[in-house]
Amino acid sequence: MIENIDFRINSSYNQSNEIFYQGMKGEKLMRKSFLKRVSVSLVIIILTTINIYANQSNLSDIKGHWAEPTIQKLVARGGISGYPDGTFKPQNTISNAEFIAILMRTTTGKTFTRQQGQHWASGEFEEAYKLGIVTNSELSSRDFDKPITRLEMAKYTERALLNILGEEQVNSDGIEVLIGDYNKITKRSEQYYIKSVYARGIIVGDDKGNFNPGNNATRAEASTIILRTLEKPERQEVKIPEVGALTLRHNDPNRPMAKEGDTFITPDGRSVVLKVDPKTGILGFGQNVATEIGRAHPNGKLIEHGDLGSNKEFLGSPYLVDNNTGMGLYRSQWLDVQSAIDPYKEVPNPKEGQVYMDYFIFMHGIWYWNGPVR
């Protein structure tokens, strides 16, 4: 494995440094340090030669394999390499650590090191944690040397696309009809990652359309996913079916984000066909509904008043519900409402205490905003 080659070089280099500094106290140790450093250099040359051979020669066991073109491209750009014997072993499994190491190296362009005594991929782990590619609980699971599953690849890949490569969240509503085993994927967070990478054309289904989230990934599959992550033209073309009007129930946490034409069933039993308000351009404004309350975030947490938006349009904007009307909007939407309505122009002769559009009140000759955002 190329990761082990890198590890052996780094390990020898660290050892030589330690001997060198200790040798400052005596000529004998300095001579030993010199010989050690020479031997390390020879090891690096030998291992580099082996690695070049694995990279540049024809890998003997991929000819005719479905992933042959992908493997050759990724090997050519240095993303992964074969074994010293000239094989690639495309059907072998790949561990969490190996996949994360390759993902971090190829997406960041960085070279990572480790401290003596630490896991060989500790440098990649640390960077992945800093950038939000892995979570604290995932790091502490101690499962990084076990084979990676397709679900785990989906999680790490989607996070890298957002947090490192700067791609936007993709609209995956409706993609579930293409995933044959989607009904077996019960966790909201897992659904989010699987739908996202599927919609991007990075990890798609098998010949039956199944995603197989629990299956261990092979080196061939991992190579394909890494290359598609790095190069958009390599991605599969996925046509997301158009989703017609839906009936969304307030107590269904797995409902998608509401859109124009959907019918929303409120907690008091009202059926509201959602429309875009022509004056403000805001979906549902004036219909007094809070379509986001009780809907699940990608991490499974149900949205409450004050929670920050997690989709790309309202990312970081708190969701606020007006106590008087029950209207729920993100803060950025409430600000749009304020700027879109001008009661000074729209109400010629206001009276003291007059309310306009539910959220403006006229008092002492001045129109005051009376909505959630002050």
mmCIF file of C-alpha atoms in Angstrom:
data_model
loop_
_atom_site.group_PDB
_atom_site.id
_atom_site.type_symbol
_atom_site.label_atom_id
_atom_site.label_comp_id
_atom_site.label_asym_id
_atom_site.label_seq_id
_atom_site.Cartn_x
_atom_site.Cartn_y
_atom_site.Cartn_z
ATOM 1 C CA MET A 1 0.000 0.000 0.000
ATOM 2 C CA ILE A 2 1.360 3.437 -0.835
ATOM 3 C CA GLU A 3 0.336 4.688 2.579
ATOM 4 C CA ASN A 4 2.662 2.204 4.263
ATOM 5 C CA ILE A 5 5.544 3.281 2.020
ATOM 6 C CA ASP A 6 5.014 6.892 3.070
ATOM 7 C CA PHE A 7 4.840 5.802 6.693
ATOM 8 C CA ARG A 8 8.111 3.908 6.576
ATOM 9 C CA ILE A 9 9.932 6.881 5.079
ATOM 10 C CA ASN A 10 8.503 9.277 7.669
ATOM 11 C CA SER A 11 9.280 6.880 10.504
ATOM 12 C CA SER A 12 12.912 6.428 9.438
ATOM 13 C CA TYR A 13 13.314 10.170 8.969
ATOM 14 C CA ASN A 14 12.047 10.899 12.472
ATOM 15 C CA GLN A 15 14.363 8.299 13.963
ATOM 16 C CA SER A 16 17.388 9.771 12.157
ATOM 17 C CA ASN A 17 16.581 13.230 13.501
ATOM 18 C CA GLU A 18 16.405 11.908 17.055
ATOM 19 C CA ILE A 19 19.789 10.175 16.724
ATOM 20 C CA PHE A 20 21.318 13.294 15.164
ATOM 21 C CA TYR A 21 20.315 15.587 18.015
ATOM 22 C CA GLN A 22 21.386 13.096 20.631
ATOM 23 C CA GLY A 23 24.701 12.789 18.782
ATOM 24 C CA MET A 24 25.476 16.447 19.420
ATOM 25 C CA LYS A 25 27.026 15.181 22.685
ATOM 26 C CA GLY A 26 29.550 12.855 21.103
ATOM 27 C CA GLU A 27 31.423 12.257 17.882
ATOM 28 C CA LYS A 28 30.597 8.568 17.919
ATOM 29 C CA LEU A 29 26.890 9.207 17.907
ATOM 30 C CA MET A 30 27.288 11.856 15.205
ATOM 31 C CA ARG A 31 29.074 9.300 13.015
ATOM 32 C CA LYS A 32 26.218 6.882 13.722
ATOM 33 C CA SER A 33 23.759 9.626 12.817
ATOM 34 C CA PHE A 34 25.537 10.218 9.515
ATOM 35 C CA LEU A 35 25.466 6.544 8.595
ATOM 36 C CA LYS A 36 21.812 6.348 9.612
ATOM 37 C CA ARG A 37 20.908 9.329 7.447
ATOM 38 C CA VAL A 38 22.753 7.836 4.485
ATOM 39 C CA SER A 39 20.872 4.565 4.937
ATOM 40 C CA VAL A 40 17.591 6.467 5.166
ATOM 41 C CA SER A 41 18.389 8.234 1.895
ATOM 42 C CA LEU A 42 19.040 4.889 0.237
ATOM 43 C CA VAL A 43 15.741 3.551 1.592
ATOM 44 C CA ILE A 44 13.913 6.564 0.183
ATOM 45 C CA ILE A 45 15.550 6.103 -3.226
ATOM 46 C CA ILE A 46 14.728 2.395 -3.302
ATOM 47 C CA LEU A 47 11.136 2.864 -2.176
ATOM 48 C CA THR A 48 10.628 5.788 -4.548
ATOM 49 C CA THR A 49 11.895 3.621 -7.387
ATOM 50 C CA ILE A 50 9.445 0.897 -6.392
ATOM 51 C CA ASN A 51 6.624 3.433 -6.234
ATOM 52 C CA ILE A 52 7.499 4.851 -9.656
ATOM 53 C CA TYR A 53 7.494 1.339 -11.051
ATOM 54 C CA ALA A 54 4.043 0.693 -9.606
ATOM 55 C CA ASN A 55 2.772 4.021 -10.917
ATOM 56 C CA GLN A 56 4.224 4.023 -14.416
ATOM 57 C CA SER A 57 4.176 0.399 -15.463
ATOM 58 C CA ASN A 58 1.125 -1.427 -16.701
ATOM 59 C CA LEU A 59 -0.633 -2.796 -13.662
ATOM 60 C CA SER A 60 -0.932 -6.471 -14.405
ATOM 61 C CA ASP A 61 -4.346 -7.197 -12.906
ATOM 62 C CA ILE A 62 -6.602 -4.377 -14.129
ATOM 63 C CA LYS A 63 -6.741 -5.101 -17.861
ATOM 64 C CA GLY A 64 -10.394 -5.543 -18.803
ATOM 65 C CA HIS A 65 -11.577 -4.507 -15.341
ATOM 66 C CA TRP A 66 -14.578 -2.141 -15.368
ATOM 67 C CA ALA A 67 -12.544 0.493 -13.496
ATOM 68 C CA GLU A 68 -9.383 0.177 -15.618
ATOM 69 C CA PRO A 69 -9.587 3.670 -17.228
ATOM 70 C CA THR A 70 -10.371 5.308 -13.886
ATOM 71 C CA ILE A 71 -7.559 3.534 -12.055
ATOM 72 C CA GLN A 72 -5.068 4.483 -14.770
ATOM 73 C CA LYS A 73 -6.096 8.155 -14.585
ATOM 74 C CA LEU A 74 -5.889 8.315 -10.801
ATOM 75 C CA VAL A 75 -2.540 6.501 -10.755
ATOM 76 C CA ALA A 76 -1.218 8.877 -13.426
ATOM 77 C CA ARG A 77 -2.047 11.919 -11.314
ATOM 78 C CA GLY A 78 -0.498 10.361 -8.206
ATOM 79 C CA GLY A 79 -3.718 9.869 -6.285
ATOM 80 C CA ILE A 80 -3.095 6.195 -5.635
ATOM 81 C CA SER A 81 -0.566 3.574 -6.682
ATOM 82 C CA GLY A 82 -0.262 -0.128 -7.105
ATOM 83 C CA TYR A 83 1.766 -2.631 -5.137
ATOM 84 C CA PRO A 84 5.523 -3.211 -5.594
ATOM 85 C CA ASP A 85 4.826 -6.420 -7.527
ATOM 86 C CA GLY A 86 3.073 -4.424 -10.253
ATOM 87 C CA THR A 87 -0.485 -5.342 -9.233
ATOM 88 C CA PHE A 88 -3.320 -3.102 -8.088
ATOM 89 C CA LYS A 89 -5.662 -5.658 -6.512
ATOM 90 C CA PRO A 90 -8.811 -3.746 -7.540
ATOM 91 C CA GLN A 91 -11.182 -6.075 -5.678
ATOM 92 C CA ASN A 92 -9.359 -5.792 -2.356
ATOM 93 C CA THR A 93 -11.084 -3.794 0.361
ATOM 94 C CA ILE A 94 -9.751 -0.415 1.437
ATOM 95 C CA SER A 95 -9.715 0.799 5.033
ATOM 96 C CA ASN A 96 -11.202 3.987 6.458
ATOM 97 C CA ALA A 97 -7.689 5.262 7.123
ATOM 98 C CA GLU A 98 -6.476 4.564 3.590
ATOM 99 C CA PHE A 99 -9.498 6.239 2.012
ATOM 100 C CA ILE A 100 -9.309 9.322 4.251
ATOM 101 C CA ALA A 101 -5.567 9.620 3.641
ATOM 102 C CA ILE A 102 -6.036 9.556 -0.131
ATOM 103 C CA LEU A 103 -9.041 11.898 0.058
ATOM 104 C CA MET A 104 -7.189 14.456 2.181
ATOM 105 C CA ARG A 105 -4.005 14.345 0.099
ATOM 106 C CA THR A 106 -5.765 14.718 -3.240
ATOM 107 C CA THR A 107 -8.286 17.393 -2.228
ATOM 108 C CA THR A 108 -5.907 19.571 -0.187
ATOM 109 C CA GLY A 109 -2.682 18.968 -2.097
ATOM 110 C CA LYS A 110 -0.853 18.735 1.220
ATOM 111 C CA THR A 111 1.772 16.318 2.486
ATOM 112 C CA PHE A 112 1.125 15.016 5.990
ATOM 113 C CA THR A 113 3.441 13.753 8.709
ATOM 114 C CA ARG A 114 2.933 11.933 11.987
ATOM 115 C CA GLN A 115 4.480 12.027 15.433
ATOM 116 C CA GLN A 116 6.471 8.987 16.537
ATOM 117 C CA GLY A 117 4.224 6.349 18.041
ATOM 118 C CA GLN A 118 1.045 7.677 16.421
ATOM 119 C CA HIS A 119 -1.115 6.030 13.762
ATOM 120 C CA TRP A 120 0.493 6.263 10.317
ATOM 121 C CA ALA A 121 -2.394 8.456 9.086
ATOM 122 C CA SER A 122 -2.613 10.670 12.183
ATOM 123 C CA GLY A 123 -1.649 13.757 10.169
ATOM 124 C CA GLU A 124 -4.486 13.168 7.721
ATOM 125 C CA PHE A 125 -6.895 12.427 10.592
ATOM 126 C CA GLU A 126 -6.033 15.701 12.318
ATOM 127 C CA GLU A 127 -6.560 17.745 9.163
ATOM 128 C CA ALA A 128 -9.786 15.885 8.376
ATOM 129 C CA TYR A 129 -11.105 16.693 11.847
ATOM 130 C CA LYS A 130 -10.152 20.376 11.556
ATOM 131 C CA LEU A 131 -11.956 20.674 8.224
ATOM 132 C CA GLY A 132 -15.071 18.825 9.358
ATOM 133 C CA ILE A 133 -14.527 15.731 7.226
ATOM 134 C CA VAL A 134 -14.686 13.439 10.246
ATOM 135 C CA THR A 135 -16.413 14.062 13.567
ATOM 136 C CA ASN A 136 -15.056 13.571 17.056
ATOM 137 C CA SER A 137 -17.220 10.488 17.600
ATOM 138 C CA GLU A 138 -16.008 9.004 14.310
ATOM 139 C CA LEU A 139 -12.391 9.614 15.300
ATOM 140 C CA SER A 140 -12.854 7.959 18.677
ATOM 141 C CA SER A 141 -14.521 4.882 17.213
ATOM 142 C CA ARG A 142 -11.094 3.330 16.520
ATOM 143 C CA ASP A 143 -12.487 1.748 13.356
ATOM 144 C CA PHE A 144 -10.153 3.426 10.885
ATOM 145 C CA ASP A 145 -8.219 0.278 10.059
ATOM 146 C CA LYS A 146 -11.397 -1.636 9.240
ATOM 147 C CA PRO A 147 -12.730 -1.793 5.658
ATOM 148 C CA ILE A 148 -14.655 1.319 4.711
ATOM 149 C CA THR A 149 -18.309 0.993 3.720
ATOM 150 C CA ARG A 150 -20.051 2.761 0.860
ATOM 151 C CA LEU A 151 -21.998 4.845 3.387
ATOM 152 C CA GLU A 152 -18.794 5.981 5.100
ATOM 153 C CA MET A 153 -17.311 6.929 1.742
ATOM 154 C CA ALA A 154 -20.450 8.936 0.984
ATOM 155 C CA LYS A 155 -20.140 10.877 4.260
ATOM 156 C CA TYR A 156 -16.462 11.749 3.927
ATOM 157 C CA THR A 157 -16.770 12.575 0.230
ATOM 158 C CA GLU A 158 -19.748 14.915 0.591
ATOM 159 C CA ARG A 159 -18.096 16.756 3.471
ATOM 160 C CA ALA A 160 -14.893 17.160 1.440
ATOM 161 C CA LEU A 161 -16.870 18.540 -1.499
ATOM 162 C CA LEU A 162 -18.486 21.168 0.726
ATOM 163 C CA ASN A 163 -15.676 21.990 3.154
ATOM 164 C CA ILE A 164 -12.551 21.645 1.008
ATOM 165 C CA LEU A 165 -13.513 21.933 -2.649
ATOM 166 C CA GLY A 166 -16.159 24.590 -2.005
ATOM 167 C CA GLU A 167 -18.988 22.985 -3.960
ATOM 168 C CA GLU A 168 -22.521 23.976 -3.045
ATOM 169 C CA GLN A 169 -25.142 21.666 -1.630
ATOM 170 C CA VAL A 170 -26.977 19.853 -4.376
ATOM 171 C CA ASN A 171 -30.745 19.603 -4.717
ATOM 172 C CA SER A 172 -31.433 15.911 -4.278
ATOM 173 C CA ASP A 173 -35.208 16.037 -3.782
ATOM 174 C CA GLY A 174 -36.761 13.210 -5.778
ATOM 175 C CA ILE A 175 -33.540 11.235 -6.237
ATOM 176 C CA GLU A 176 -34.772 8.607 -3.787
ATOM 177 C CA VAL A 177 -37.007 7.066 -6.468
ATOM 178 C CA LEU A 178 -33.834 5.986 -8.287
ATOM 179 C CA ILE A 179 -32.350 4.262 -5.232
ATOM 180 C CA GLY A 180 -33.704 0.727 -5.060
ATOM 181 C CA ASP A 181 -32.931 0.138 -1.386
ATOM 182 C CA TYR A 182 -33.755 3.647 -0.159
ATOM 183 C CA ASN A 183 -36.541 2.380 2.109
ATOM 184 C CA LYS A 184 -33.916 0.445 4.083
ATOM 185 C CA ILE A 185 -31.972 3.640 4.814
ATOM 186 C CA THR A 186 -33.819 4.895 7.874
ATOM 187 C CA LYS A 187 -31.528 7.520 9.425
ATOM 188 C CA ARG A 188 -32.080 11.048 8.181
ATOM 189 C CA SER A 189 -28.360 11.873 8.189
ATOM 190 C CA GLU A 190 -27.552 8.770 6.140
ATOM 191 C CA GLN A 191 -30.281 9.637 3.658
ATOM 192 C CA TYR A 192 -28.805 13.108 3.226
ATOM 193 C CA TYR A 193 -25.289 11.919 2.383
ATOM 194 C CA ILE A 194 -26.441 9.097 0.126
ATOM 195 C CA LYS A 195 -28.863 11.308 -1.810
ATOM 196 C CA SER A 196 -26.264 14.050 -2.173
ATOM 197 C CA VAL A 197 -23.435 11.945 -3.626
ATOM 198 C CA TYR A 198 -25.933 10.062 -5.786
ATOM 199 C CA ALA A 199 -27.363 13.295 -7.204
ATOM 200 C CA ARG A 200 -23.835 14.535 -7.941
ATOM 201 C CA GLY A 201 -23.085 11.355 -9.904
ATOM 202 C CA ILE A 202 -20.193 10.387 -7.625
ATOM 203 C CA ILE A 203 -21.538 7.229 -5.956
ATOM 204 C CA VAL A 204 -24.476 5.660 -7.749
ATOM 205 C CA GLY A 205 -26.326 2.374 -7.526
ATOM 206 C CA ASP A 206 -25.544 -1.076 -8.836
ATOM 207 C CA ASP A 207 -27.245 -2.684 -11.831
ATOM 208 C CA LYS A 208 -30.405 -3.008 -9.723
ATOM 209 C CA GLY A 209 -30.263 0.601 -8.549
ATOM 210 C CA ASN A 210 -29.296 -0.358 -4.991
ATOM 211 C CA PHE A 211 -26.850 1.844 -3.088
ATOM 212 C CA ASN A 212 -25.776 -0.931 -0.693
ATOM 213 C CA PRO A 213 -24.643 1.447 2.077
ATOM 214 C CA GLY A 214 -23.341 -1.302 4.358
ATOM 215 C CA ASN A 215 -21.199 -3.044 1.740
ATOM 216 C CA ASN A 216 -17.428 -2.804 2.060
ATOM 217 C CA ALA A 217 -15.875 -0.743 -0.721
ATOM 218 C CA THR A 218 -13.137 -2.046 -2.993
ATOM 219 C CA ARG A 219 -9.988 -0.280 -4.152
ATOM 220 C CA ALA A 220 -11.579 0.026 -7.587
ATOM 221 C CA GLU A 221 -14.697 1.697 -6.177
ATOM 222 C CA ALA A 222 -12.640 4.021 -3.989
ATOM 223 C CA SER A 223 -10.508 5.039 -6.972
ATOM 224 C CA THR A 224 -13.630 5.823 -8.968
ATOM 225 C CA ILE A 225 -15.089 7.949 -6.188
ATOM 226 C CA ILE A 226 -11.862 9.889 -5.622
ATOM 227 C CA LEU A 227 -11.474 10.663 -9.330
ATOM 228 C CA ARG A 228 -15.110 11.754 -9.642
ATOM 229 C CA THR A 229 -14.648 13.962 -6.600
ATOM 230 C CA LEU A 230 -11.655 15.675 -8.168
ATOM 231 C CA GLU A 231 -12.839 15.853 -11.787
ATOM 232 C CA LYS A 232 -16.445 16.774 -12.570
ATOM 233 C CA PRO A 233 -16.344 15.428 -16.167
ATOM 234 C CA GLU A 234 -15.754 11.966 -14.694
ATOM 235 C CA ARG A 235 -19.043 12.015 -12.810
ATOM 236 C CA GLN A 236 -22.039 9.993 -13.891
ATOM 237 C CA GLU A 237 -24.894 11.902 -15.449
ATOM 238 C CA VAL A 238 -27.881 11.552 -13.139
ATOM 239 C CA LYS A 239 -31.258 12.883 -14.191
ATOM 240 C CA ILE A 240 -33.263 13.721 -11.096
ATOM 241 C CA PRO A 241 -36.974 13.084 -11.670
ATOM 242 C CA GLU A 242 -39.140 16.158 -11.454
ATOM 243 C CA VAL A 243 -41.060 16.144 -8.218
ATOM 244 C CA GLY A 244 -44.665 17.248 -8.477
ATOM 245 C CA ALA A 245 -46.711 18.867 -5.756
ATOM 246 C CA LEU A 246 -46.469 17.014 -2.461
ATOM 247 C CA THR A 247 -48.554 16.857 0.675
ATOM 248 C CA LEU A 248 -46.314 17.737 3.595
ATOM 249 C CA ARG A 249 -47.418 16.982 7.131
ATOM 250 C CA HIS A 250 -46.110 18.980 10.076
ATOM 251 C CA ASN A 251 -45.392 15.782 12.054
ATOM 252 C CA ASP A 252 -43.338 14.103 9.304
ATOM 253 C CA PRO A 253 -39.674 14.820 10.115
ATOM 254 C CA ASN A 254 -38.460 13.320 6.838
ATOM 255 C CA ARG A 255 -40.440 15.665 4.607
ATOM 256 C CA PRO A 256 -38.422 17.674 2.074
ATOM 257 C CA MET A 257 -38.205 21.432 2.169
ATOM 258 C CA ALA A 258 -41.494 22.950 1.017
ATOM 259 C CA LYS A 259 -41.879 24.357 -2.480
ATOM 260 C CA GLU A 260 -44.551 26.259 -4.366
ATOM 261 C CA GLY A 261 -47.647 24.143 -4.988
ATOM 262 C CA ASP A 262 -47.115 21.777 -2.072
ATOM 263 C CA THR A 263 -49.948 21.309 0.408
ATOM 264 C CA PHE A 264 -48.903 21.775 4.018
ATOM 265 C CA ILE A 265 -50.952 20.179 6.794
ATOM 266 C CA THR A 266 -50.619 22.393 9.880
ATOM 267 C CA PRO A 267 -50.789 21.233 13.527
ATOM 268 C CA ASP A 268 -54.381 22.507 13.763
ATOM 269 C CA GLY A 269 -55.418 20.476 10.706
ATOM 270 C CA ARG A 270 -55.483 23.205 8.060
ATOM 271 C CA SER A 271 -54.538 22.242 4.496
ATOM 272 C CA VAL A 272 -52.611 25.131 2.970
ATOM 273 C CA VAL A 273 -51.562 25.149 -0.684
ATOM 274 C CA LEU A 274 -48.303 27.070 -0.575
ATOM 275 C CA LYS A 275 -47.942 30.079 -2.839
ATOM 276 C CA VAL A 276 -45.241 32.661 -3.477
ATOM 277 C CA ASP A 277 -46.358 36.072 -2.234
ATOM 278 C CA PRO A 278 -46.185 38.471 -5.229
ATOM 279 C CA LYS A 279 -45.135 41.491 -3.165
ATOM 280 C CA THR A 280 -42.293 39.942 -1.178
ATOM 281 C CA GLY A 281 -41.430 36.925 -3.339
ATOM 282 C CA ILE A 282 -41.480 34.766 -0.199
ATOM 283 C CA LEU A 283 -43.032 31.289 -0.284
ATOM 284 C CA GLY A 284 -45.933 31.047 2.147
ATOM 285 C CA PHE A 285 -45.785 34.652 3.332
ATOM 286 C CA GLY A 286 -49.229 35.737 4.481
ATOM 287 C CA GLN A 287 -50.445 32.139 4.796
ATOM 288 C CA ASN A 288 -49.322 31.897 8.427
ATOM 289 C CA VAL A 289 -47.522 28.567 8.303
ATOM 290 C CA ALA A 290 -44.172 27.434 9.720
ATOM 291 C CA THR A 291 -43.191 24.750 7.232
ATOM 292 C CA GLU A 292 -39.711 24.180 8.675
ATOM 293 C CA ILE A 293 -40.663 23.482 12.296
ATOM 294 C CA GLY A 294 -40.353 19.753 13.017
ATOM 295 C CA ARG A 295 -38.473 18.994 9.796
ATOM 296 C CA ALA A 296 -35.214 17.143 10.320
ATOM 297 C CA HIS A 297 -31.785 18.631 9.735
ATOM 298 C CA PRO A 298 -29.327 16.356 7.868
ATOM 299 C CA ASN A 299 -27.954 15.302 11.270
ATOM 300 C CA GLY A 300 -31.426 14.154 12.358
ATOM 301 C CA LYS A 301 -32.169 17.008 14.779
ATOM 302 C CA LEU A 302 -35.668 18.452 14.386
ATOM 303 C CA ILE A 303 -35.807 22.133 13.496
ATOM 304 C CA GLU A 304 -37.053 24.405 16.262
ATOM 305 C CA HIS A 305 -37.593 28.146 16.610
ATOM 306 C CA GLY A 306 -34.198 29.835 16.491
ATOM 307 C CA ASP A 307 -32.324 26.968 14.833
ATOM 308 C CA LEU A 308 -29.849 27.915 12.121
ATOM 309 C CA GLY A 309 -30.577 26.888 8.553
ATOM 310 C CA SER A 310 -28.543 23.995 7.146
ATOM 311 C CA ASN A 311 -29.424 24.209 3.452
ATOM 312 C CA LYS A 312 -27.320 26.351 1.128
ATOM 313 C CA GLU A 313 -29.925 29.114 0.649
ATOM 314 C CA PHE A 314 -30.423 29.822 4.360
ATOM 315 C CA LEU A 315 -27.186 28.471 5.798
ATOM 316 C CA GLY A 316 -26.537 30.053 9.190
ATOM 317 C CA SER A 317 -29.773 32.060 9.229
ATOM 318 C CA PRO A 318 -32.040 31.381 12.259
ATOM 319 C CA TYR A 319 -35.593 30.186 11.665
ATOM 320 C CA LEU A 320 -38.018 32.490 13.481
ATOM 321 C CA VAL A 321 -41.738 32.010 14.101
ATOM 322 C CA ASP A 322 -43.981 35.008 14.816
ATOM 323 C CA ASN A 323 -45.962 34.452 18.028
ATOM 324 C CA ASN A 324 -49.018 36.351 16.801
ATOM 325 C CA THR A 325 -49.513 34.913 13.322
ATOM 326 C CA GLY A 326 -47.642 31.595 13.466
ATOM 327 C CA MET A 327 -45.725 32.580 10.329
ATOM 328 C CA GLY A 328 -42.273 31.001 10.176
ATOM 329 C CA LEU A 329 -39.421 32.309 8.031
ATOM 330 C CA TYR A 330 -35.660 32.427 8.126
ATOM 331 C CA ARG A 331 -34.205 35.692 9.391
ATOM 332 C CA SER A 332 -32.938 36.603 5.925
ATOM 333 C CA GLN A 333 -36.503 36.194 4.631
ATOM 334 C CA TRP A 334 -37.933 38.386 7.379
ATOM 335 C CA LEU A 335 -35.447 41.085 6.386
ATOM 336 C CA ASP A 336 -36.568 40.720 2.762
ATOM 337 C CA VAL A 337 -40.165 41.226 3.907
ATOM 338 C CA GLN A 338 -39.225 44.430 5.734
ATOM 339 C CA SER A 339 -37.471 45.855 2.693
ATOM 340 C CA ALA A 340 -40.198 44.789 0.232
ATOM 341 C CA ILE A 341 -43.056 46.519 2.073
ATOM 342 C CA ASP A 342 -43.180 50.325 2.373
ATOM 343 C CA PRO A 343 -46.255 51.345 4.381
ATOM 344 C CA TYR A 344 -45.430 55.044 3.980
ATOM 345 C CA LYS A 345 -46.090 54.730 0.245
ATOM 346 C CA GLU A 346 -48.751 52.038 0.374
ATOM 347 C CA VAL A 347 -50.991 53.491 3.110
ATOM 348 C CA PRO A 348 -51.979 57.110 2.264
ATOM 349 C CA ASN A 349 -53.756 58.171 5.461
ATOM 350 C CA PRO A 350 -52.925 55.797 8.295
ATOM 351 C CA LYS A 351 -54.712 55.966 11.612
ATOM 352 C CA GLU A 352 -53.205 55.622 15.062
ATOM 353 C CA GLY A 353 -52.806 51.946 15.945
ATOM 354 C CA GLN A 354 -53.463 50.760 12.385
ATOM 355 C CA VAL A 355 -51.833 47.421 11.470
ATOM 356 C CA TYR A 356 -50.640 46.802 7.928
ATOM 357 C CA MET A 357 -49.664 43.428 6.421
ATOM 358 C CA ASP A 358 -49.729 41.899 9.923
ATOM 359 C CA TYR A 359 -46.259 43.168 10.835
ATOM 360 C CA PHE A 360 -46.358 46.981 10.671
ATOM 361 C CA ILE A 361 -48.158 49.189 13.197
ATOM 362 C CA PHE A 362 -48.686 52.967 12.970
ATOM 363 C CA MET A 363 -48.038 54.832 16.220
ATOM 364 C CA HIS A 364 -47.334 58.514 16.902
ATOM 365 C CA GLY A 365 -46.921 59.262 13.221
ATOM 366 C CA ILE A 366 -44.388 56.469 12.595
ATOM 367 C CA TRP A 367 -44.681 52.992 11.099
ATOM 368 C CA TYR A 368 -43.044 50.408 13.362
ATOM 369 C CA TRP A 369 -42.065 46.864 12.417
ATOM 370 C CA ASN A 370 -43.815 44.412 14.740
ATOM 371 C CA GLY A 371 -42.417 41.130 13.394
ATOM 372 C CA PRO A 372 -39.847 38.688 14.795
ATOM 373 C CA VAL A 373 -36.754 40.594 13.634
ATOM 374 C CA ARG A 374 -36.239 43.862 15.510
#
